[in-house]
Tab-separated table of C-alpha atoms in Angstrom:
chain	number	residue	atom	x	y	z
A	1	MET	CA	65.907	98.153	53.943
A	2	THR	CA	68.613	96.095	55.617
A	3	THR	CA	70.637	96.403	52.442
A	4	TYR	CA	70.358	100.188	52.744
A	5	SER	CA	71.424	100.107	56.389
A	6	ASP	CA	74.384	97.845	55.673
A	7	LYS	CA	75.529	99.962	52.786
A	8	ILE	CA	75.300	103.145	54.882
A	9	LYS	CA	77.375	101.514	57.619
A	10	GLU	CA	79.926	100.287	55.116
A	11	ILE	CA	80.360	103.676	53.439
A	12	SER	CA	80.443	105.545	56.744
A	13	LYS	CA	83.099	103.223	58.099
A	14	ARG	CA	85.207	103.683	55.024
A	15	LEU	CA	84.893	107.486	55.111
A	16	LEU	CA	85.792	107.696	58.780
A	17	LYS	CA	88.667	105.248	58.405
A	18	GLU	CA	90.173	107.106	55.480
A	19	GLY	CA	89.778	110.317	57.416
A	20	LYS	CA	87.789	111.842	54.590
A	21	VAL	CA	85.234	113.161	57.050
A	22	ASP	CA	85.253	114.029	60.739
A	23	LEU	CA	81.767	112.786	61.352
A	24	VAL	CA	78.891	111.137	59.591
A	25	ILE	CA	75.324	112.228	60.179
A	26	GLY	CA	72.725	109.509	59.834
A	27	PHE	CA	69.846	107.878	61.642
A	28	ARG	CA	69.669	105.448	64.519
A	29	LYS	CA	66.667	103.772	66.046
A	30	GLY	CA	64.646	106.195	68.104
A	31	SER	CA	63.670	105.677	71.718
A	32	VAL	CA	60.055	105.558	70.615
A	33	PRO	CA	58.830	103.541	67.636
A	34	LEU	CA	58.273	105.321	64.302
A	35	MET	CA	60.706	108.072	65.262
A	36	ASN	CA	64.271	107.490	64.183
A	37	GLN	CA	66.760	109.911	65.652
A	38	PRO	CA	69.597	111.722	63.982
A	39	MET	CA	72.996	110.494	65.050
A	40	PHE	CA	76.477	111.897	64.638
A	41	ALA	CA	79.039	109.107	64.242
A	42	LYS	CA	82.523	110.311	65.031
A	43	ASN	CA	84.326	106.970	65.047
A	44	GLU	CA	83.912	103.630	63.393
A	45	GLY	CA	82.367	102.078	66.479
A	46	ASP	CA	79.390	104.457	66.408
A	47	VAL	CA	78.584	103.517	62.862
A	48	ASP	CA	76.964	100.230	63.786
A	49	SER	CA	73.905	101.973	65.185
A	50	PHE	CA	73.033	103.504	61.838
A	51	VAL	CA	69.765	102.274	60.382
A	52	TRP	CA	67.587	103.078	57.438
A	53	ASP	CA	63.895	102.281	57.238
A	54	SER	CA	60.632	104.062	56.617
A	55	ASN	CA	60.828	106.203	59.744
A	56	CYS	CA	63.701	108.454	58.707
A	57	GLY	CA	61.500	111.411	57.946
A	58	ILE	CA	63.519	114.032	59.810
A	59	ASN	CA	65.597	116.221	57.548
A	60	LEU	CA	69.294	115.803	58.286
A	61	ALA	CA	70.273	118.953	56.417
A	62	ASN	CA	69.108	120.659	59.605
A	63	TYR	CA	72.273	119.575	61.387
A	64	VAL	CA	74.984	120.856	59.077
A	65	THR	CA	74.231	124.578	59.474
A	66	ASP	CA	77.389	126.600	60.112
A	67	ARG	CA	79.481	123.573	61.030
A	68	SER	CA	83.189	123.715	60.356
A	69	GLU	CA	84.092	120.019	60.161
A	70	LYS	CA	84.145	117.796	57.145
A	71	ILE	CA	80.813	116.074	57.233
A	72	GLY	CA	79.529	112.894	55.709
A	73	ILE	CA	75.787	113.051	55.538
A	74	VAL	CA	73.169	110.512	54.657
A	75	ALA	CA	70.703	112.262	52.388
A	76	LYS	CA	67.476	111.191	50.791
A	77	GLY	CA	65.913	113.266	48.018
A	78	CYS	CA	64.574	116.082	50.149
A	79	ASP	CA	67.635	116.215	52.402
A	80	SER	CA	69.827	116.673	49.372
A	81	ARG	CA	67.631	119.494	48.127
A	82	ASN	CA	67.911	121.184	51.491
A	83	LEU	CA	71.677	120.739	51.367
A	84	VAL	CA	71.596	122.597	48.064
A	85	VAL	CA	69.589	125.373	49.735
A	86	HIS	CA	72.150	125.480	52.527
A	87	ILE	CA	75.025	125.749	50.092
A	88	ILE	CA	73.281	128.517	48.144
A	89	GLU	CA	72.673	130.393	51.379
A	90	ASN	CA	76.307	129.988	52.450
A	91	LYS	CA	75.456	127.946	55.497
A	92	ILE	CA	77.876	125.199	54.532
A	93	LYS	CA	80.499	124.780	51.847
A	94	ARG	CA	80.100	122.172	49.176
A	95	ASP	CA	83.605	120.787	49.719
A	96	GLN	CA	82.897	120.254	53.399
A	97	LEU	CA	80.238	117.751	52.540
A	98	HIS	CA	80.448	114.190	51.441
A	99	ILE	CA	76.883	113.359	50.570
A	100	ILE	CA	75.827	109.734	50.809
A	101	GLY	CA	72.784	109.717	48.583
A	102	VAL	CA	69.865	107.473	49.454
A	103	PRO	CA	67.264	106.848	46.767
A	104	CYS	CA	64.229	107.247	48.976
A	105	LYS	CA	61.361	104.810	49.086
A	106	ALA	CA	59.111	107.233	50.958
A	107	MET	CA	58.514	107.597	54.662
A	108	VAL	CA	55.458	106.604	56.652
A	109	ASP	CA	53.217	109.024	58.467
A	110	ARG	CA	53.463	108.406	62.188
A	111	HIS	CA	50.343	110.437	62.937
A	112	LYS	CA	48.305	108.427	60.477
A	113	ILE	CA	49.489	105.107	61.873
A	114	ALA	CA	49.019	106.187	65.474
A	115	ALA	CA	45.457	107.230	64.708
A	116	MET	CA	44.687	103.834	63.181
A	117	MET	CA	45.854	101.828	66.163
A	118	PRO	CA	43.724	101.119	69.229
A	119	GLY	CA	46.521	101.694	71.721
A	120	GLU	CA	50.091	102.746	72.120
A	121	ILE	CA	52.461	101.390	69.507
A	122	GLU	CA	55.397	99.432	70.844
A	123	SER	CA	57.160	98.352	67.731
A	124	ILE	CA	56.967	98.361	63.987
A	125	GLU	CA	58.358	95.790	61.603
A	126	GLU	CA	58.815	96.385	57.952
A	127	ASN	CA	58.564	93.748	55.284
A	128	GLU	CA	60.117	95.151	52.204
A	129	ALA	CA	59.291	92.266	49.902
A	130	ASP	CA	55.526	92.749	49.988
A	131	GLY	CA	55.455	96.389	51.077
A	132	THR	CA	53.729	95.870	54.400
A	133	LEU	CA	54.265	97.073	57.925
A	134	THR	CA	53.401	95.148	61.041
A	135	VAL	CA	52.554	97.382	63.946
A	136	THR	CA	52.360	95.846	67.392
A	137	GLY	CA	51.402	97.228	70.757
A	138	SER	CA	49.937	95.950	73.972
A	139	GLY	CA	47.138	93.630	72.954
A	140	PHE	CA	47.122	94.274	69.241
A	141	SER	CA	49.110	93.540	66.141
A	142	GLU	CA	48.118	94.785	62.736
A	143	THR	CA	49.543	94.568	59.277
A	144	LEU	CA	49.275	97.636	57.079
A	145	ASN	CA	50.020	98.350	53.492
A	146	LYS	CA	52.883	100.832	53.449
A	147	ALA	CA	51.548	102.646	50.398
A	148	GLY	CA	48.424	103.590	52.331
A	149	VAL	CA	50.201	105.267	55.225
A	150	LEU	CA	52.834	107.374	53.480
A	151	GLN	CA	53.455	110.928	54.586
A	152	GLU	CA	51.443	113.181	52.332
A	153	ASN	CA	54.506	114.989	51.046
A	154	CYS	CA	56.168	111.657	50.252
A	155	ALA	CA	53.131	110.513	48.319
A	156	LEU	CA	53.409	113.719	46.252
A	157	CYS	CA	57.201	113.691	46.027
A	158	MET	CA	58.840	114.192	42.631
A	159	HIS	CA	62.440	114.037	43.773
A	160	ARG	CA	62.984	110.787	45.575
A	161	ASN	CA	66.503	110.458	44.235
A	162	PRO	CA	69.060	112.850	45.668
A	163	VAL	CA	69.804	115.784	43.374
A	164	LEU	CA	73.321	116.249	44.697
A	165	TYR	CA	75.522	113.451	46.014
A	166	ASP	CA	79.025	112.079	46.085
A	167	GLU	CA	77.959	108.474	46.066
A	168	LEU	CA	74.716	106.583	45.962
A	169	ILE	CA	74.024	103.596	48.155
A	170	ALA	CA	71.715	101.888	45.692
A	171	GLU	CA	70.228	102.074	42.239
A	172	GLU	CA	68.071	105.151	41.696
A	173	VAL	CA	64.392	104.554	42.271
A	174	THR	CA	61.917	105.494	39.583
A	175	GLU	CA	60.439	108.928	40.080
A	176	GLN	CA	56.705	109.440	40.033
A	177	ASN	CA	55.174	110.782	36.881
A	178	PRO	CA	54.391	114.480	37.424
A	179	GLU	CA	51.259	114.127	35.351
A	180	GLU	CA	49.834	111.401	37.506
A	181	VAL	CA	50.322	113.051	40.863
A	182	ASP	CA	48.232	116.081	41.610
A	183	GLN	CA	50.640	118.137	43.696
A	184	TYR	CA	48.377	120.925	44.714
A	185	ALA	CA	44.925	119.426	45.144
A	186	ALA	CA	44.831	120.350	48.832
A	187	VAL	CA	46.047	123.883	48.147
A	188	ARG	CA	43.436	124.441	45.483
A	189	GLU	CA	40.739	123.258	47.810
A	190	VAL	CA	41.623	126.036	50.227
A	191	GLU	CA	42.101	128.568	47.440
A	192	ASN	CA	38.539	128.035	46.334
A	193	MET	CA	37.115	128.923	49.714
A	194	ALA	CA	35.668	132.309	50.551
A	195	PRO	CA	37.772	134.514	52.873
A	196	GLU	CA	35.640	133.677	55.923
A	197	GLU	CA	35.856	129.985	55.189
A	198	LYS	CA	39.610	130.199	54.845
A	199	TRP	CA	39.856	132.058	58.098
A	200	ALA	CA	37.789	129.406	59.828
A	201	TYR	CA	39.761	126.616	58.175
A	202	PHE	CA	43.054	127.907	59.503
A	203	ASP	CA	41.505	128.675	62.873
A	204	SER	CA	40.578	125.045	63.300
A	205	LEU	CA	43.863	123.880	61.790
A	206	PHE	CA	45.904	125.801	64.332
A	207	SER	CA	43.553	125.371	67.272
A	208	GLU	CA	45.608	122.458	68.581
A	209	CYS	CA	48.922	124.275	68.423
A	210	ILE	CA	50.778	124.407	71.730
A	211	ARG	CA	53.557	126.671	70.435
A	212	CYS	CA	56.292	124.155	71.171
A	213	TYR	CA	58.211	125.291	68.071
A	214	ALA	CA	59.045	121.701	67.147
A	215	CYS	CA	58.231	122.565	63.531
A	216	ARG	CA	60.724	125.397	63.638
A	217	ASN	CA	63.420	123.283	65.241
A	218	ALA	CA	62.963	120.406	62.842
A	219	CYS	CA	62.999	122.681	59.815
A	220	PRO	CA	66.364	122.885	58.043
A	221	LEU	CA	65.479	126.375	56.849
A	222	CYS	CA	64.903	127.779	60.318
A	223	TYR	CA	68.452	128.583	61.303
A	224	CYS	CA	68.143	132.245	62.339
A	225	PRO	CA	70.297	132.865	65.436
A	226	THR	CA	67.327	134.549	67.056
A	227	CYS	CA	63.947	133.561	65.754
A	228	PHE	CA	61.388	136.363	65.473
A	229	VAL	CA	59.241	134.626	68.078
A	230	ASP	CA	62.037	134.955	70.620
A	231	GLU	CA	62.704	138.615	69.940
A	232	SER	CA	61.405	140.829	72.680
A	233	LYS	CA	62.448	144.315	71.627
A	234	PRO	CA	60.118	144.802	69.907
A	235	GLN	CA	58.056	141.742	70.534
A	236	TRP	CA	56.441	140.824	67.254
A	237	VAL	CA	54.325	138.017	68.496
A	238	GLY	CA	52.956	136.998	71.878
A	239	LYS	CA	54.062	133.770	73.470
A	240	SER	CA	50.625	132.520	74.398
A	241	VAL	CA	48.381	130.116	72.547
A	242	ASP	CA	46.047	132.954	71.681
A	243	PRO	CA	44.691	132.288	68.180
A	244	ALA	CA	46.097	135.577	66.883
A	245	ASP	CA	49.574	134.785	68.144
A	246	VAL	CA	49.506	131.231	66.865
A	247	ARG	CA	48.383	132.445	63.490
A	248	THR	CA	51.043	135.117	63.353
A	249	PHE	CA	53.709	132.570	64.220
A	250	HIS	CA	52.666	130.074	61.584
A	251	PHE	CA	52.164	132.738	58.977
A	252	LEU	CA	55.537	134.313	59.426
A	253	ARG	CA	57.407	131.055	59.787
A	254	ALA	CA	55.866	129.802	56.582
A	255	TYR	CA	56.625	133.055	54.828
A	256	HIS	CA	60.270	132.855	55.821
A	257	CYS	CA	60.383	129.559	53.956
A	258	ALA	CA	59.043	131.019	50.717
A	259	GLY	CA	61.117	129.880	47.772
A	260	ARG	CA	63.257	127.732	50.056
A	261	CYS	CA	60.933	125.030	51.301
A	262	THR	CA	61.486	121.667	49.674
A	263	ASP	CA	58.371	120.132	51.171
A	264	CYS	CA	60.365	117.587	53.156
A	265	GLY	CA	57.598	117.260	55.715
A	266	ALA	CA	59.865	117.498	58.762
A	267	CYS	CA	57.572	120.139	60.293
A	268	VAL	CA	54.505	117.942	60.042
A	269	ARG	CA	56.359	114.875	61.261
A	270	SER	CA	57.771	116.633	64.285
A	271	CYS	CA	54.481	118.210	65.344
A	272	PRO	CA	53.339	116.572	68.586
A	273	VAL	CA	49.701	117.377	67.950
A	274	GLY	CA	49.623	116.557	64.264
A	275	ILE	CA	49.006	119.934	62.652
A	276	ASN	CA	49.391	119.942	58.912
A	277	VAL	CA	51.866	122.825	58.779
A	278	ARG	CA	52.357	122.151	55.094
A	279	ALA	CA	49.005	123.760	54.333
A	280	LEU	CA	50.898	127.054	54.266
A	281	THR	CA	54.279	126.078	52.865
A	282	LYS	CA	52.741	124.120	50.024
A	283	LYS	CA	50.833	127.201	48.927
A	284	LEU	CA	54.069	129.196	48.828
A	285	GLU	CA	55.732	126.433	46.883
A	286	LYS	CA	52.909	126.562	44.373
A	287	ASP	CA	53.159	130.352	44.089
A	288	CYS	CA	56.890	130.182	43.497
A	289	LEU	CA	56.386	127.631	40.786
A	290	GLU	CA	53.668	129.654	39.090
A	291	ASN	CA	55.172	133.115	39.481
A	292	PHE	CA	58.866	132.447	39.205
A	293	ASP	CA	59.018	128.976	37.658
A	294	TRP	CA	61.059	127.960	40.668
A	295	LYS	CA	61.489	124.769	42.604
A	296	SER	CA	63.883	125.079	45.472
A	297	GLY	CA	66.993	123.030	45.990
A	298	LEU	CA	67.441	121.599	42.540
A	299	THR	CA	70.501	123.450	41.309
A	300	LEU	CA	73.494	125.240	42.729
A	301	ASP	CA	73.715	127.698	39.840
A	302	LYS	CA	70.547	129.711	40.246
A	303	ARG	CA	69.724	132.251	42.913
A	304	PRO	CA	66.363	131.858	44.640
A	305	PRO	CA	63.512	134.060	43.400
A	306	LEU	CA	63.158	136.254	46.461
A	307	ASP	CA	66.800	137.214	46.230
A	308	THR	CA	66.966	138.281	42.627
A	309	PHE	CA	65.226	140.760	40.420
A	310	ARG	CA	64.062	139.982	36.949
A	311	PRO	CA	62.322	142.529	34.762
A	312	ASP	CA	59.595	140.013	34.072
A	313	ASP	CA	58.798	139.365	37.737
A	314	PRO	CA	55.055	139.483	38.235
A	315	GLU	CA	53.858	142.800	39.611
A	316	GLU	CA	50.112	142.830	39.123
A	317	PHE	CA	49.659	143.435	42.817
A	318	ILE	CA	51.501	146.765	42.635
A	319	LYS	CA	49.358	149.757	41.819
B	1	MET	CA	53.082	137.846	50.906
B	2	LYS	CA	49.793	139.051	49.613
B	3	ASN	CA	48.987	135.662	48.194
B	4	LEU	CA	49.554	133.948	51.507
B	5	MET	CA	47.554	136.581	53.341
B	6	GLU	CA	44.686	135.848	51.039
B	7	HIS	CA	45.242	132.147	51.413
B	8	MET	CA	44.805	132.520	55.135
B	9	GLY	CA	41.552	134.334	54.684
B	10	LEU	CA	42.533	137.928	55.103
B	11	ASP	CA	40.676	140.055	52.628
B	12	PRO	CA	43.019	141.091	49.797
B	13	GLY	CA	41.601	144.597	49.950
B	14	ARG	CA	43.362	145.105	53.248
B	15	LEU	CA	46.847	145.019	51.900
B	16	HIS	CA	48.030	147.349	49.187
B	17	PHE	CA	51.279	147.906	47.386
B	18	SER	CA	52.156	150.737	45.073
B	19	TRP	CA	55.025	152.386	43.349
B	20	ILE	CA	55.113	156.148	43.342
B	21	SER	CA	57.982	158.474	42.537
B	22	SER	CA	58.574	161.563	44.649
B	23	ALA	CA	57.447	163.785	41.803
B	24	GLU	CA	54.130	162.058	41.418
B	25	SER	CA	52.093	163.814	44.065
B	26	THR	CA	48.986	163.518	41.960
B	27	LYS	CA	49.434	159.794	41.702
B	28	PHE	CA	49.922	159.673	45.462
B	29	VAL	CA	46.642	161.434	46.058
B	30	ASP	CA	44.926	159.190	43.524
B	31	VAL	CA	46.172	156.006	45.068
B	32	ALA	CA	45.453	157.275	48.574
B	33	LYS	CA	41.867	157.917	47.582
B	34	LYS	CA	41.563	154.577	45.856
B	35	VAL	CA	42.955	152.661	48.814
B	36	THR	CA	40.694	154.463	51.253
B	37	ALA	CA	37.653	153.862	49.107
B	38	GLU	CA	38.454	150.203	48.804
B	39	VAL	CA	38.944	149.763	52.510
B	40	LYS	CA	35.756	151.661	53.288
B	41	ALA	CA	33.852	149.391	50.956
B	42	LEU	CA	35.188	146.410	52.866
B	43	GLU	CA	34.319	147.959	56.153
B	44	SER	CA	30.667	148.116	55.304
B	45	LYS	CA	30.699	144.639	53.843
B	46	GLU	CA	32.113	142.678	56.715
B	47	LYS	CA	32.772	144.520	59.894
B	48	LYS	CA	35.471	143.673	62.384
B	49	PHE	CA	37.330	141.235	60.207
B	50	VAL	CA	40.670	142.291	61.511
B	51	LYS	CA	39.366	142.593	65.021
B	52	THR	CA	39.283	138.813	65.091
B	53	LYS	CA	43.011	139.198	65.447
B	54	PRO	CA	43.279	141.360	68.528
B	55	LYS	CA	46.407	142.119	70.448
B	56	VAL	CA	46.487	140.276	73.716
B	57	ALA	CA	47.731	142.065	76.737
C	1	MET	CA	30.658	158.227	62.402
C	2	ALA	CA	34.065	158.833	63.888
C	3	GLU	CA	34.654	155.219	64.962
C	4	LYS	CA	33.515	153.989	61.571
C	5	GLU	CA	36.448	155.554	59.795
C	6	PRO	CA	38.996	152.880	58.927
C	7	LYS	CA	42.611	153.315	59.858
C	8	ILE	CA	45.000	152.705	57.025
C	9	LEU	CA	48.608	152.370	58.019
C	10	SER	CA	50.906	153.346	55.212
C	11	PHE	CA	54.584	152.620	55.005
C	12	LEU	CA	56.149	155.128	52.649
C	13	CYS	CA	59.650	155.091	51.274
C	14	ASN	CA	61.554	158.232	52.251
C	15	TRP	CA	62.706	158.850	48.705
C	16	CYS	CA	59.624	157.970	46.720
C	17	SER	CA	56.153	158.008	48.154
C	18	TYR	CA	57.055	160.027	51.214
C	19	GLY	CA	58.386	162.661	48.860
C	20	ALA	CA	55.196	162.419	46.874
C	21	ALA	CA	53.116	162.806	50.021
C	22	ASP	CA	55.205	165.791	51.007
C	23	LEU	CA	54.772	167.339	47.598
C	24	ALA	CA	51.042	166.665	47.764
C	25	GLY	CA	50.975	168.547	51.062
C	26	VAL	CA	53.026	171.441	49.747
C	27	SER	CA	50.772	171.661	46.720
C	28	ARG	CA	47.760	171.728	49.054
C	29	MET	CA	46.176	168.694	47.513
C	30	GLU	CA	43.538	166.958	49.533
C	31	TYR	CA	43.687	163.297	50.355
C	32	PRO	CA	41.759	161.110	52.796
C	33	SER	CA	42.642	161.532	56.441
C	34	ASN	CA	42.370	157.799	57.075
C	35	ILE	CA	45.938	157.382	56.093
C	36	ARG	CA	48.514	157.259	58.874
C	37	VAL	CA	52.004	157.558	57.509
C	38	ILE	CA	55.106	155.813	58.735
C	39	ARG	CA	58.245	156.862	56.956
C	40	ILE	CA	60.720	154.111	56.246
C	41	PRO	CA	64.222	154.741	54.899
C	42	CYS	CA	63.567	152.615	51.836
C	43	THR	CA	60.977	150.055	50.837
C	44	GLY	CA	63.765	147.557	51.277
C	45	ARG	CA	63.435	148.193	55.001
C	46	MET	CA	59.951	146.793	54.846
C	47	SER	CA	59.354	143.541	56.637
C	48	VAL	CA	56.440	141.191	56.824
C	49	LYS	CA	56.672	141.627	60.585
C	50	PHE	CA	55.616	145.263	60.247
C	51	ILE	CA	52.501	144.341	58.328
C	52	LEU	CA	51.525	141.660	60.790
C	53	ALA	CA	52.261	143.950	63.725
C	54	ALA	CA	50.049	146.607	62.160
C	55	PHE	CA	47.140	144.207	61.795
C	56	ARG	CA	47.717	142.879	65.282
C	57	GLN	CA	47.406	146.309	66.721
C	58	GLY	CA	44.184	146.992	64.966
C	59	ALA	CA	44.960	148.623	61.652
C	60	ASP	CA	42.148	148.108	59.169
C	61	ALA	CA	44.460	148.017	56.210
C	62	VAL	CA	48.101	148.358	55.334
C	63	TRP	CA	49.515	150.157	52.340
C	64	VAL	CA	53.125	149.760	51.354
C	65	SER	CA	54.423	152.208	48.813
C	66	GLY	CA	57.863	152.564	47.281
């Protein structure tokens, strides 16, 4: 990954020097291991803190919303899809962006790794040659196989290469074969439950939720000036951790992402208590694919399904 | 919407959509009866489903 | 018996189903009294929030009609 980091630094320096962009958005090492932070580099000196490794799971498209500068942005597959969504939704102009495409080699799941370790993790080293990670903390050091601890959405990802970019930092990686990866196994499992079982499943899924709204803040789609949870006249949803309120929040947030979610996994990654928020968004993604033949963020030329009408839209649910 | 409601375990019979023109009063009455019947059937099947989602003070 | 009756909250479009409901009333047709009507200016005014709010506040079912 050092080659990736070096290349990102090199390109960012060049862009800033030539004055092509006002700032470059990328990642730097986080203050805690496994959590790289977004960083805005406004001059060449800042650029040296840029890194790229397997902990860059946050979606950088989140930070371009409504900005007026010329922006260079480091984008892996899902980030680039979310940039497309942003452009379609007029949240940023295409010519404001200089997209530095990163063929993504998948991110690791910090919750999974944390659960495997006996104590607090202090550092993580990546060995790209043999695909292993060495996790160390006070009194322990373990070597893991990276493939075993990928984020679930990365393991299922079909668009590791950016769909929209101005330059790539490396050769494209090979995409997974859609026939070999069962995208919706988890969704189907829930679909096959009886209503009571489903209710109970989501009750236990959300029982940990502390309503910190990290999932909302990390999500590139959640850019409403006032989120429905913050509205108070009328107040749609209570602010407590009452199961009904928590459920309403997650339901409506997920629904707002229908036909827009690219399954980048930023919500799950940012969750401090490790809730699999994707249980809802993945279902919507599946529905959009089945009902409207739609995958979000792949092209600039098509309007999203919930914003257009087609005579052949499914309407079995209407009496 | 309806799909996700179902996915979360809300009974599909609790949410209905229809398309009725202002001249179709007979259709309105029909659908109204149908919806009510369907909901009543649910009611007897599994009471208080929605009550698991009460408003908190 | 009285508490057993379900409450069905219906959101009716002013121009379509609300008109139909009005016509049904004028024509003295009978329909179940479980239905509580909220008139909305157009089905386009409908929001998922309304449905969730209805369930939150104890509606047994919601019916959206355009």
